[in-house]
XYZ file of C-alpha atoms in Angstrom:
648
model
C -52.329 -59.758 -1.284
C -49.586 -58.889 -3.730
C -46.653 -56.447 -2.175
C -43.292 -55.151 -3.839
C -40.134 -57.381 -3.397
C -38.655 -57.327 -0.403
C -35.078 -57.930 -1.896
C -33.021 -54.890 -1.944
C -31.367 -56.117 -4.939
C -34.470 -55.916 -6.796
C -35.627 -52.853 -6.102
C -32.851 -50.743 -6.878
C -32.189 -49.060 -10.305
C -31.549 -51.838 -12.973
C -28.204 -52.630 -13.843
C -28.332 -53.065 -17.523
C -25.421 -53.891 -20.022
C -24.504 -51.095 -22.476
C -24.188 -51.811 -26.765
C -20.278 -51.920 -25.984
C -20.947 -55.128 -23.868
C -23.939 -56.604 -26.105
C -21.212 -56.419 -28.908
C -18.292 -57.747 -26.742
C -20.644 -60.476 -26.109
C -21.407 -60.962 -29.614
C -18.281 -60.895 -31.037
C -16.723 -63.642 -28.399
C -19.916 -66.326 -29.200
C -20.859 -64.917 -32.674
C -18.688 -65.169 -35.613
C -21.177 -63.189 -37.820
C -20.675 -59.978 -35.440
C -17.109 -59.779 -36.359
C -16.713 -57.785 -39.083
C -13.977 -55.473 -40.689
C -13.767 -51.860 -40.139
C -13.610 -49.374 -43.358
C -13.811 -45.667 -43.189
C -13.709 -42.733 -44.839
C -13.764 -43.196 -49.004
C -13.101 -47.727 -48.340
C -16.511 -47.706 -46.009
C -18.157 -45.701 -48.810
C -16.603 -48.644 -51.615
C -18.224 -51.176 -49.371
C -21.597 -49.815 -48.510
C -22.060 -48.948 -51.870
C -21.218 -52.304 -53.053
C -23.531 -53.869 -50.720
C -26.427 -51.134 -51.640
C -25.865 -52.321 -55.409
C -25.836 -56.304 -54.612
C -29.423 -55.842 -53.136
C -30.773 -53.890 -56.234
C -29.530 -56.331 -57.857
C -30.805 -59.196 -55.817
C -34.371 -57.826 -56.574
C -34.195 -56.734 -60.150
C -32.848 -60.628 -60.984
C -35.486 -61.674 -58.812
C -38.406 -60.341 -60.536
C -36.900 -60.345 -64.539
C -34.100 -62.720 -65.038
C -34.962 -64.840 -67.270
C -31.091 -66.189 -66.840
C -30.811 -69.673 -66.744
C -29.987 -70.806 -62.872
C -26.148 -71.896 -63.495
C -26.222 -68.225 -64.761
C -27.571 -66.421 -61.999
C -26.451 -68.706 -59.022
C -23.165 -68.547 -60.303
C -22.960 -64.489 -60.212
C -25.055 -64.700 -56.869
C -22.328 -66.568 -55.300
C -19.483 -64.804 -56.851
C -20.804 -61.469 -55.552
C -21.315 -63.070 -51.921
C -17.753 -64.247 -52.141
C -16.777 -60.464 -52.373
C -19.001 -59.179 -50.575
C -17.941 -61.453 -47.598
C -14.454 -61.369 -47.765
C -14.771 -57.458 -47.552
C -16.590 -57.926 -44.637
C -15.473 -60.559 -42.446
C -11.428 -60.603 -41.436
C -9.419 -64.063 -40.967
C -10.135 -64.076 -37.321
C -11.906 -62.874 -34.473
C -10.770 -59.239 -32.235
C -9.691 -57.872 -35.597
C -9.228 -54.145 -34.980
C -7.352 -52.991 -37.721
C -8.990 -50.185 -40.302
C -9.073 -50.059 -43.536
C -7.265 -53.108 -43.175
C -7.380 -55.733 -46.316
C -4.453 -58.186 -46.458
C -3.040 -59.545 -49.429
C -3.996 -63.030 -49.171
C -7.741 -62.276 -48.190
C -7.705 -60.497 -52.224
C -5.913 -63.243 -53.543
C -8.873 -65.913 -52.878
C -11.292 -62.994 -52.794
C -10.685 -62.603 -56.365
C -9.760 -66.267 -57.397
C -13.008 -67.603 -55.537
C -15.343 -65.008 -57.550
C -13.119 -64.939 -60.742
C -14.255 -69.092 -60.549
C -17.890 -68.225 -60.548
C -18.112 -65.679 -62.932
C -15.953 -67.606 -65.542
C -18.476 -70.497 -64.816
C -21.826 -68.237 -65.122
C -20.220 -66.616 -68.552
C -19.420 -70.303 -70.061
C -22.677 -71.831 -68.792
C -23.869 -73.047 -71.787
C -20.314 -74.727 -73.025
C -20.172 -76.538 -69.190
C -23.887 -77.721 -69.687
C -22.840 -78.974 -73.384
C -19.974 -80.690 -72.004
C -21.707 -82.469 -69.335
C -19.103 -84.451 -66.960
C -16.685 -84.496 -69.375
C -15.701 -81.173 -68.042
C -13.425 -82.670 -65.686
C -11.485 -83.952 -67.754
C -9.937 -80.514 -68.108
C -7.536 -79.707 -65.061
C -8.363 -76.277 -65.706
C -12.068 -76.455 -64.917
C -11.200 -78.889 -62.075
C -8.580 -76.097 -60.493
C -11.600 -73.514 -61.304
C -14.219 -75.673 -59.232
C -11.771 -76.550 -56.074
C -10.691 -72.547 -55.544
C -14.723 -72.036 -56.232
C -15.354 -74.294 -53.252
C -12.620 -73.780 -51.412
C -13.185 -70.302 -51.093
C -16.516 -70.239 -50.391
C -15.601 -73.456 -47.168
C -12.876 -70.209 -45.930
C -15.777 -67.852 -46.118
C -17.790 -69.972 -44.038
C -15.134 -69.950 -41.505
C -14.851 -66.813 -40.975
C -18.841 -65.664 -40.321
C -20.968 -69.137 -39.844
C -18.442 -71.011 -37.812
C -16.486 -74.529 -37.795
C -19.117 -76.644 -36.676
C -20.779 -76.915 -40.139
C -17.758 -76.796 -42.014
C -16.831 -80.151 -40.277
C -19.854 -81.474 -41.198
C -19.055 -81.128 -45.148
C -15.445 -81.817 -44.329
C -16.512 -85.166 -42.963
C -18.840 -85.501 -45.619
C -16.752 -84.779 -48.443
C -13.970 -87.150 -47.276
C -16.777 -89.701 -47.117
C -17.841 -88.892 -50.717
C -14.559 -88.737 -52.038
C -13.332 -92.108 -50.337
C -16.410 -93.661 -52.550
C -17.496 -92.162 -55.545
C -14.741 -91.200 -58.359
C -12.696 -88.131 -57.561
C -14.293 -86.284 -61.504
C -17.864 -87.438 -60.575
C -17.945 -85.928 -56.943
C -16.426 -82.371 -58.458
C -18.819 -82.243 -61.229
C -22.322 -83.175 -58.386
C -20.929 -80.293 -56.380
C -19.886 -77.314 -58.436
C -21.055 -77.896 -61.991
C -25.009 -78.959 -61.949
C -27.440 -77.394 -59.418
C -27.154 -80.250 -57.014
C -24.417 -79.342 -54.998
C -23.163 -75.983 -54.206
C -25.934 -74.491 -56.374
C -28.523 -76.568 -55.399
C -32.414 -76.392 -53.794
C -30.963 -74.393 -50.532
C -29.219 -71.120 -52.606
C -31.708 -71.305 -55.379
C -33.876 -70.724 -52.703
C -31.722 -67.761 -50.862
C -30.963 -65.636 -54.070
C -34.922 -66.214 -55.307
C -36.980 -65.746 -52.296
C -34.914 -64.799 -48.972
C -32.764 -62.133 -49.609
C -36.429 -60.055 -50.957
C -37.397 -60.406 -47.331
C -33.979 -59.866 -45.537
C -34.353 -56.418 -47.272
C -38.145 -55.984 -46.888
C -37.263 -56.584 -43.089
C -34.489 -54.065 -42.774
C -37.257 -51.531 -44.661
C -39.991 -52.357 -42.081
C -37.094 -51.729 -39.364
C -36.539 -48.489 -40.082
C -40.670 -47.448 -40.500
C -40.775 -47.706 -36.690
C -42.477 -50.483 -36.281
C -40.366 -51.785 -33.661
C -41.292 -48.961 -31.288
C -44.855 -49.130 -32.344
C -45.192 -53.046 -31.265
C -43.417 -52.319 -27.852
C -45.827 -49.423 -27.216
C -48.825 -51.743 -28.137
C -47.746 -54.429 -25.890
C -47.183 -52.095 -22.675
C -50.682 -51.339 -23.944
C -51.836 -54.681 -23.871
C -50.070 -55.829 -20.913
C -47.816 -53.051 -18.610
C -49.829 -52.537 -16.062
C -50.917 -56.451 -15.301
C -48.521 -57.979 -12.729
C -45.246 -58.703 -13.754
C -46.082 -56.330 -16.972
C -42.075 -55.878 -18.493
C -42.132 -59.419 -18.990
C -45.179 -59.866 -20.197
C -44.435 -56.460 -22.718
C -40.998 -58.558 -23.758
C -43.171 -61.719 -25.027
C -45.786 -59.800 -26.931
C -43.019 -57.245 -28.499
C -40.540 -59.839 -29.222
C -43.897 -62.174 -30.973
C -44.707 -58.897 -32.689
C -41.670 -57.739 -33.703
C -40.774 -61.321 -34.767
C -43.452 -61.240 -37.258
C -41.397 -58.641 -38.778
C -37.244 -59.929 -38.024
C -36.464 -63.974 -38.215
C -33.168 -63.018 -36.614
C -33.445 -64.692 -33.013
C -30.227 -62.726 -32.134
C -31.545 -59.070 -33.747
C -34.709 -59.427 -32.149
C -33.179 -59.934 -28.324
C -31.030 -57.029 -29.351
C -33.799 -54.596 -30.721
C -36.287 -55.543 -28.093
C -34.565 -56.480 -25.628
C -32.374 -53.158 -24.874
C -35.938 -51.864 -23.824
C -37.479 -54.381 -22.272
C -34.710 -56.022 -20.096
C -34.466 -53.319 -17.953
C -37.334 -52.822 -17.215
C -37.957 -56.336 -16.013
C -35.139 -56.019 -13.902
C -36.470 -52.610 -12.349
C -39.622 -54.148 -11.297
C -38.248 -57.308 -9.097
C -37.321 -59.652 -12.173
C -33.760 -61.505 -11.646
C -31.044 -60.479 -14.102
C -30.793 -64.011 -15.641
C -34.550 -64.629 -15.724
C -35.507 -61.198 -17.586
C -32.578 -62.019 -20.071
C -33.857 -65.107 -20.418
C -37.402 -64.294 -20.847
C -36.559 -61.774 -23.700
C -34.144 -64.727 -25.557
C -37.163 -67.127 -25.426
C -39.608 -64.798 -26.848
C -36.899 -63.676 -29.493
C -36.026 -67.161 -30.937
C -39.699 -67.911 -31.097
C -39.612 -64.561 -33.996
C -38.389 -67.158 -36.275
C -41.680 -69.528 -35.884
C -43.882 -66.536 -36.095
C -45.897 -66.040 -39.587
C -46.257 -64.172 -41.343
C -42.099 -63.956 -41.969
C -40.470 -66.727 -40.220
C -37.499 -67.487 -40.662
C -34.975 -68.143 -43.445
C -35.593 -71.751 -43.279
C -39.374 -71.869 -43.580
C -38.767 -70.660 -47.123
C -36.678 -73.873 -47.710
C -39.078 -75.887 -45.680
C -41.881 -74.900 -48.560
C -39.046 -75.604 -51.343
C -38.750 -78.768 -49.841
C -42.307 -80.032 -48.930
C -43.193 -78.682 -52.909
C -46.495 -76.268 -51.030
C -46.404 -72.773 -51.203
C -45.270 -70.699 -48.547
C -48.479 -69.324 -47.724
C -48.910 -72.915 -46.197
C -46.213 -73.003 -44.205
C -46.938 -70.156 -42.717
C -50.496 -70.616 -41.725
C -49.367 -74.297 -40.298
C -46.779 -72.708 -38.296
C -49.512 -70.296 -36.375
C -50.850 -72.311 -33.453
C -47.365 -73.593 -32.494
C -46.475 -70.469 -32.845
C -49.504 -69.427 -30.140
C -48.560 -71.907 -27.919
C -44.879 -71.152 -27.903
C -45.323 -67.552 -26.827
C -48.432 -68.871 -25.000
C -45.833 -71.050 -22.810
C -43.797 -68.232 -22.262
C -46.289 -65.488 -21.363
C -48.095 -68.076 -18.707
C -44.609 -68.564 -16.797
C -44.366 -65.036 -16.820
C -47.062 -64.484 -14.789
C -46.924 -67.072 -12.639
C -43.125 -66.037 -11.692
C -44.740 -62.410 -11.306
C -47.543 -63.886 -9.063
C -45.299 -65.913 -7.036
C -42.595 -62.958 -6.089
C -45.024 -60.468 -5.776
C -44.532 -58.456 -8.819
C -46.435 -55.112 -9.758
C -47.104 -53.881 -13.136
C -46.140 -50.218 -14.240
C -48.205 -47.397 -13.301
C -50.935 -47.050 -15.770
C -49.546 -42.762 -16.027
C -46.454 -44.053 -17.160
C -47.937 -46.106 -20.279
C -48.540 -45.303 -23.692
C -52.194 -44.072 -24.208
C -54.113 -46.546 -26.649
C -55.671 -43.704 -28.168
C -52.213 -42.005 -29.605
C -51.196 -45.109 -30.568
C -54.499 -46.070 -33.291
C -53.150 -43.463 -35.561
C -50.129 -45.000 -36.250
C -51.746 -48.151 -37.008
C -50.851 -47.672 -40.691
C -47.681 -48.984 -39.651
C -49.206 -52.210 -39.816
C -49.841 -51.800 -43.864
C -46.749 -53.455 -45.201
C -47.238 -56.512 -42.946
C -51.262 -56.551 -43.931
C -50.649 -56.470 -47.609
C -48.127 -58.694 -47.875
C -50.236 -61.208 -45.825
C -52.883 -60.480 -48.359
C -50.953 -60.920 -51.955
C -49.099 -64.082 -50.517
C -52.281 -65.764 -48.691
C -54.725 -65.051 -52.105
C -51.798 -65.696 -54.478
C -52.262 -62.200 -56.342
C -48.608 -62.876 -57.227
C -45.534 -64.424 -57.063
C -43.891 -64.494 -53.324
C -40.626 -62.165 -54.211
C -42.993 -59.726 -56.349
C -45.205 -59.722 -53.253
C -42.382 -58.958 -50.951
C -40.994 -56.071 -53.249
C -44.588 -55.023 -53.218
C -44.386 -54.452 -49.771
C -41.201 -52.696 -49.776
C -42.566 -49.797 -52.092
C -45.113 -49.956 -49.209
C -42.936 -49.586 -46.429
C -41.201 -46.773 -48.210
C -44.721 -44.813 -48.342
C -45.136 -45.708 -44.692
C -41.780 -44.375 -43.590
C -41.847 -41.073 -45.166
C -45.441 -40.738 -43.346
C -44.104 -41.446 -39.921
C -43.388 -37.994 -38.164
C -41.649 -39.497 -35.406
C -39.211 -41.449 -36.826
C -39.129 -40.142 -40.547
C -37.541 -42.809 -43.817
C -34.759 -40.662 -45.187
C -33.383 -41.096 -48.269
C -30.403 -42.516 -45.963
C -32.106 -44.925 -44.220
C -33.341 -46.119 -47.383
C -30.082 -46.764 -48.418
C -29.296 -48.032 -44.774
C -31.836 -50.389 -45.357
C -30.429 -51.667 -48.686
C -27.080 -52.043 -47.206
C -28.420 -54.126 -44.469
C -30.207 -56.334 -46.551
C -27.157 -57.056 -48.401
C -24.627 -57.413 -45.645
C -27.644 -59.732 -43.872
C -27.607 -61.631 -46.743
C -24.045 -62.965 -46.661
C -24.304 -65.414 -43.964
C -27.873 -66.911 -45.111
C -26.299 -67.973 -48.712
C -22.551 -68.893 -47.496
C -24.975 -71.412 -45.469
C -27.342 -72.421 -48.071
C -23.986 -72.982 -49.812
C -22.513 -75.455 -47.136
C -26.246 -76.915 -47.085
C -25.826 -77.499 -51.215
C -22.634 -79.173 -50.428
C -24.132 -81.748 -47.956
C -27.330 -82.187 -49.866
C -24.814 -83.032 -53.232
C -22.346 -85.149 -51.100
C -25.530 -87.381 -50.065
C -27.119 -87.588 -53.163
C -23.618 -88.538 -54.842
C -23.013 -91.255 -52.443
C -26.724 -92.515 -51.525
C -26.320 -92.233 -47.953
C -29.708 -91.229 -47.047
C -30.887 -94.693 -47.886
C -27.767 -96.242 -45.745
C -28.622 -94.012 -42.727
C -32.119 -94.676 -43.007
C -31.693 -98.285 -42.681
C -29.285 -97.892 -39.479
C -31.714 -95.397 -37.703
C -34.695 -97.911 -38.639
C -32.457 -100.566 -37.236
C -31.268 -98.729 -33.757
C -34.727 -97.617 -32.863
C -36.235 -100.642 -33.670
C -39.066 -99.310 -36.031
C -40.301 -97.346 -32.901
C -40.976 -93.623 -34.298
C -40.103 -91.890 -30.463
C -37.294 -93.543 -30.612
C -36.513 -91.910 -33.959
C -37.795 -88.410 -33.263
C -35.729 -88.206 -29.872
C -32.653 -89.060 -32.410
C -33.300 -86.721 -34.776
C -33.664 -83.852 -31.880
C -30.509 -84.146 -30.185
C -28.675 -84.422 -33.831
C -30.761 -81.026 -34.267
C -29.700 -79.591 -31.122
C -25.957 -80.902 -31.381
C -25.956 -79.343 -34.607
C -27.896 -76.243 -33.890
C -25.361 -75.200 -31.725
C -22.991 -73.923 -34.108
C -24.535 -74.129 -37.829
C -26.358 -71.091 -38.238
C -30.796 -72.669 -38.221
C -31.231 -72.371 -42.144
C -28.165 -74.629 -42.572
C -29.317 -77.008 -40.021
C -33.106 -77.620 -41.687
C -31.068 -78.208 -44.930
C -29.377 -80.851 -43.782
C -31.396 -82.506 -41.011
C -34.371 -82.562 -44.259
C -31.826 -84.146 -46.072
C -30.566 -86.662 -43.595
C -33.028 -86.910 -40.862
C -36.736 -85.893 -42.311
C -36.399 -89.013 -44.897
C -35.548 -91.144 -41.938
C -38.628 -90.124 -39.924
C -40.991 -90.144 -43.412
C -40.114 -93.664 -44.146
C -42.798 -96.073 -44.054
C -41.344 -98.599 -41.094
C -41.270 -95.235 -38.895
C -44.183 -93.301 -40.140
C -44.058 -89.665 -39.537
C -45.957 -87.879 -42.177
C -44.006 -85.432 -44.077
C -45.248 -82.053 -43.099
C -44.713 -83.274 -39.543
C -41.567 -84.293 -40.063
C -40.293 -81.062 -41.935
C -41.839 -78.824 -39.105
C -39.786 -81.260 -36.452
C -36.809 -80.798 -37.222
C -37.494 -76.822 -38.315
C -38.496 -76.096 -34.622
C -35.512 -78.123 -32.911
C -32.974 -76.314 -35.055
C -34.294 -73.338 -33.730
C -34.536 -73.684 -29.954
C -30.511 -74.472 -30.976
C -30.723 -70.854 -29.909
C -31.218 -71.035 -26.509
C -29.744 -74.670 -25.320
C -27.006 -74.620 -23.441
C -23.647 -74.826 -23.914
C -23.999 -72.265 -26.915
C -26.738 -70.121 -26.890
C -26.495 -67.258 -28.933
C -29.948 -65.408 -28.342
C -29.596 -66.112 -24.307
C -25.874 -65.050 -24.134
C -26.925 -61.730 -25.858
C -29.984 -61.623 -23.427
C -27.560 -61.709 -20.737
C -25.038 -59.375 -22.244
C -28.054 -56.811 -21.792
C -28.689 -58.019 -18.414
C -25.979 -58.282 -16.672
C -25.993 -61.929 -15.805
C -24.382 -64.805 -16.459
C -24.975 -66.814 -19.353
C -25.164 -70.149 -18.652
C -28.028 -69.268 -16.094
C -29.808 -67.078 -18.579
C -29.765 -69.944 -20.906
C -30.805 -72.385 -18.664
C -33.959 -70.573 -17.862
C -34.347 -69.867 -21.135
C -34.695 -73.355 -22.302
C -37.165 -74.016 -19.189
C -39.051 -70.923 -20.540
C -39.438 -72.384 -23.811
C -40.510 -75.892 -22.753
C -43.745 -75.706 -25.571
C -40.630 -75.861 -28.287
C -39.174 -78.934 -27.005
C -43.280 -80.486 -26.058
C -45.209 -79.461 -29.583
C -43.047 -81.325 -32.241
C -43.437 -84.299 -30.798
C -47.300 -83.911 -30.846
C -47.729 -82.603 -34.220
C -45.334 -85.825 -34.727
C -47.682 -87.981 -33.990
C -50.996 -85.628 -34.825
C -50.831 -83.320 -37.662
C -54.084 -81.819 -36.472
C -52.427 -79.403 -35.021
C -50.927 -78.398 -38.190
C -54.469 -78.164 -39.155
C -53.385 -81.485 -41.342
C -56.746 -83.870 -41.915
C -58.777 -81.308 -39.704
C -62.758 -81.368 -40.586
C -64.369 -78.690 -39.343
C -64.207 -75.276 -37.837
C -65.194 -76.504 -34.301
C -62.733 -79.071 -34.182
C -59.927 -76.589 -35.156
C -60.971 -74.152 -31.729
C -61.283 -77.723 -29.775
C -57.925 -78.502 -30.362
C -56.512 -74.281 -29.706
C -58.652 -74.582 -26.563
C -57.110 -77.703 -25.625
C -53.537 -76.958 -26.639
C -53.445 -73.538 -24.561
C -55.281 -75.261 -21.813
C -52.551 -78.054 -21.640
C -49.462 -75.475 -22.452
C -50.761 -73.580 -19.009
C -50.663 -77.343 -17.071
C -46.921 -77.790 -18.258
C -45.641 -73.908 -16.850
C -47.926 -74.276 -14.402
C -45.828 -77.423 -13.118
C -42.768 -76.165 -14.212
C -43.473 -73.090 -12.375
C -44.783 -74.642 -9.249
C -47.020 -71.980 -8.366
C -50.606 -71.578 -8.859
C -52.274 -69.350 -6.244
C -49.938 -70.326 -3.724
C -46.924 -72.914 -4.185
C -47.854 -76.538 -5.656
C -46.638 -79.682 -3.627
C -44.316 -82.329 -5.977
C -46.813 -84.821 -6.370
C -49.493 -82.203 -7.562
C -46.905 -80.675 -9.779
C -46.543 -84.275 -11.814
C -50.452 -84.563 -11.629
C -50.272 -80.835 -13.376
C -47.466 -81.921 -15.900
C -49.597 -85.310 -16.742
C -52.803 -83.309 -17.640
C -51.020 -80.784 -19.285
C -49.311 -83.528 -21.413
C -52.360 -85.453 -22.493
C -54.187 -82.392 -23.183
C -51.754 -81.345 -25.932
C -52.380 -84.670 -27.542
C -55.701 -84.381 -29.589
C -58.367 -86.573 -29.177
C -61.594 -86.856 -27.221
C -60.035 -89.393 -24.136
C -56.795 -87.463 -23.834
C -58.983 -84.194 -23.548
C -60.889 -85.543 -21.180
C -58.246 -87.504 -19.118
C -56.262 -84.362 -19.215
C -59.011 -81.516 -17.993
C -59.701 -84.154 -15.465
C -56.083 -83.519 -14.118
C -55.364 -80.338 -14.720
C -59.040 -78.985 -12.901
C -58.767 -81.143 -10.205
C -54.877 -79.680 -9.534
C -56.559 -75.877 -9.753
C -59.590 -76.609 -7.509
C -57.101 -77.920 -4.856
C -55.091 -74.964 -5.414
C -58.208 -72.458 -5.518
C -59.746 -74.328 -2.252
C -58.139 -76.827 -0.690
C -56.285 -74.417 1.600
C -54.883 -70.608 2.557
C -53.680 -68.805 -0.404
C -49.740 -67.731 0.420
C -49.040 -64.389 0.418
C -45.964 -63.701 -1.566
């Protein structure tokens, strides 16, 4: 029989962090949460600015007809400003209204370079090459990029910025010193390549349809559905922070906003009912990160992942949605098991929403539904869709009682969007840079040959490569950054024939492990913000995290080997439930071992028995299912049966 913790230190009031100490948190592991601080008639300069830029963004979006060195140049000269005004030269930056000389000096020389090169597009394009030949134009392209490398500095981080540096020395070293400046910042192959073309056509229409949907109250609607769906079962907070942070990540691709948002409610409440500290901030970080593999808006790098496999988005999304399942799946299956095996109550059913005041608000939903609708039939083009679905949210907002859209928080909204949008493109940027310094100096085909060579031909031997350079790198190049250049260094390696990883597979590989970047230890910025909230200490919150999250680190390498569950070469509608059923089935073997506790606790031996099954029944195919449901029943009937249920 279940009882409450005995632990005093779970049963009294939950000590939560406050915003002051999410943000402290933040700004120490985060360069992105550092920003400048205007007031008075400078803020109003600024938000304005950034309010404008997104307008912009949209209206270019949907009726340019520029050509791209045209509009990707004045994209990137407006991000320049945008950013510097933003983001100081360092970190703990306190100062107000505070704008040093030197950050207008390249603020103005780095845009000044774009613009000049979007007004003369068509003379650079007539020249060809031979534009280098100018030291003018060569001066105007180094400030360009050298500018925009300071930029990333100051709110991505160094990690990726030693990654071009190494690069470009590399380049430089081998290709002639004219050639490599006119790949980078003259054609659309370097800095205005696939990755920003991609940011200023596509993502920065749902950064700002995102902030809109924020500020319907949709946020608070999902949490209230999920203590619904789930408060009072045992353990219910946790169980509450998976299915609002999978909800809510339909809606935010942000792994750090969405631990924030949610999280504030739902970690303490985990912690009130018997939850450790680092084990509720880790529950919420898992869920969070897992926002960015949740369709129908994933995250920034799915949009590149579709630019890069050449299939529509709406494709991407729909073979994202049973990893997806089984990542929060994973999750939600630990959770109870850790409720089950400390005793854990739910919350009294009297102090839940009621279901019934809760179906009138489900026109909250409509912005999500249409936009599912115009992108999955194709009724028009993705960005139109998305503004589509602003004008929607908009309608929605001013119909919400509770929580009212004001002309303000329209304008909030816009201003987000724009200030979210800074970081995205300075990455794409960096990503453009890598892709161009590659393609300049053909070392895709070089570092296909060595991977080929080290593993042998064997393709595990390739993918486990390939995850630790995604991890490695995850760690401190922001996850849109990362796909761009693991897909331009890595996926080729895994697609070529003497490895043979289809391409879809591949591309979704090394999308997931640049993700779960966000919760490996040493730097983890969705756990350490989980923990800021929680009161724990971050290293443990991440740890659990990443045990939390085990289906991220177990799926890729199954939909590696078998598309199928990408729903790649799958026949017919039977065999697609087959292989959920079967997934799920062998996602609950793995927590289950993990957990080790089913019913009462589960010996070593049994636990590998449970981790075996649960293995082979995530790989699809008749024996495996078989071999696996052997395992994983005969581990449950032991547990059900084969002696006195604990009491714990």
């Amino acid at each position: 029989m279940e009882h409450k913790p005995k632990d005093p230190q779970l049963t009294h009031a939950a000590e939560v962090g406050t915003a002051a100490d999410v943000e402290a948190v933040m700004k120490k592991y985060d360069r992105e949460s550092n920003r400048r601080i205007w007031t008075g008639v400078p803020k109003t300069v600024v938000r304005w600015m950034s309010i404008l830029f997104s307008c912009f963004c949209i209206w270019v979006t949907l009726f340019s007809n520029a050509m791209p060195e045209v509009r990707l140049n004045l994209f990137l000269g407006m991000i320049l400003i945008l950013g510097y005004l933003n983001f100081p030269r360092k970190k703990g930056c306190e100062k107000v209204n505070n704008l040093p000389w030197y950050d207008i000096l390249i603020m103005v020389a780095g845009a000044a370079a774009f613009f000049y090169c979007a007004a003369n597009a068509k003379f650079i394009i007539m020249k060809s090459a031979k534009i280098t030949k100018d030291p003018w134009m060569v001066a105007l392209a180094i400030t360009g990029i050298v500018s925009m490398m300071e930029l990333c500095r100051r709110c991505v981080g160094i990690p990726i910025l030693c990654v071009v540096g190494a690069l470009m020395a590399y380049t430089f070293a081998n290709v002639r010193f004219g050639k490599v400046i006119y790949d980078l910042y003259f054609t659309t192959g370097g800095i205005m390549g696939t990755p920003i073309n991609v940011c200023a056509k596509y993502i920065v229409v749902f950064i700002v349809f995102g902030a809109f949907l924020e500020r319907t109250g949709i946020s608070a609607f999902f949490i209230d559905l999920a203590n619904c769906a789930a408060g009072a079962s045992a353990g219910g907070p946790a169980k509450v922070a998976v299915l609002s942070s999978a909800l809510c990540g339909m809606v935010s691709g942000s792994s750090v906003g969405n631990t924030v948002t949610t999280g504030s409610i739902t970690i303490p409440m985990m912690k009130k009912t018997g939850y450790k500290a680092e084990f509720a901030g880790a529950v919420e970080a898992a869920a969070s990160t897992g926002g960015q593999i949740m369709p129908p808006i994933m995250g920034a790098a799915a949009f590149l992942m579709a630019e890069y496999m050449g299939i529509p988005y709406a494709q991407v999304a729909l073979k994202a949605v049973l990893p997806a399942v089984l990542y929060f799946t994973g999750i939600y299956i630990a959770v109870h098991l850790e409720a089950k095996k400390l005793g854990l109550r739910g919350i009294p059913r009297e102090e839940l929403p009621k279901l019934k005041k809760l179906l009138p608000k489900c026109y909250l939903l409509l912005p999500l539904v249409a936009l599912v609708y115009m992108v999955s039939t194709n009724m028009f083009t993705m960005q139109f869709s998305a503004t589509i679905a602003i004008f929607i949210a908009i309608a929605v907002g001013f119909l919400n009682k509770e929580d009212r859209l004001t002309p303000r928080k329209i304008l909030d909204a816009l201003e987000a969007g724009g200030v979210g949008t800074i970081t995205v493109a300075v990455a794409c940027a960096m990503a453009g840079l890598v892709a161009g310094c590659i393609t300049s100096t053909g070392l895709a085909s070089k570092l296909i040959t060595a991977i080929v060579r080290i593993s042998g031909g064997r393709a595990i031997v390739a993918l486990l490569l390939t995850m630790l350079c995604c991890i490695i790198l995850g760690m401190g190049v922001p996850t849109t950054a990362n796909f761009c250049i693991m897909a331009s260094t890595c996926a080729p390696i895994l697609i070529d024939q003497r490895i043979g990883i289809p391409a879809i597979s591949a591309y979704f590989f090394v999308f997931y492990f640049g993700i779960v970047a966000d919760i490996t230890p040493p730097v983890a910025l969705a756990a350490y913000a989980g923990s800021a909230i929680a009161k724990a200490p971050p290293m443990k919150t991440a740890v659990n995290a990443t045990k939390l999250a085990i289906a991220a680190f177990v799926v890729p390498y199954v939909f590696a080997f078998s598309p199928a569950m990408l729903f790649e070469n799958v026949g017919s509608v039977f065999e697609i439930a087959l292989l959920c059923v079967t997934a799920v089935c062998g996602i609950f073997g793995i927590a289950a071992a993990l957990n080790g506790f089913f019913r009462r606790k589960i010996a070593l031996p049994l636990r590998l028995v449970l981790l075996a099954g649960g293995l082979l029944l995530l790989i699809p195919g008749a024996l495996t299912d078989l071999a696996g449901a052997a395992l994983v029943a005969a581990v449950i009937a032991f547990q059900s049966f084969g002696g006195k249920k604990e009491s714990v």
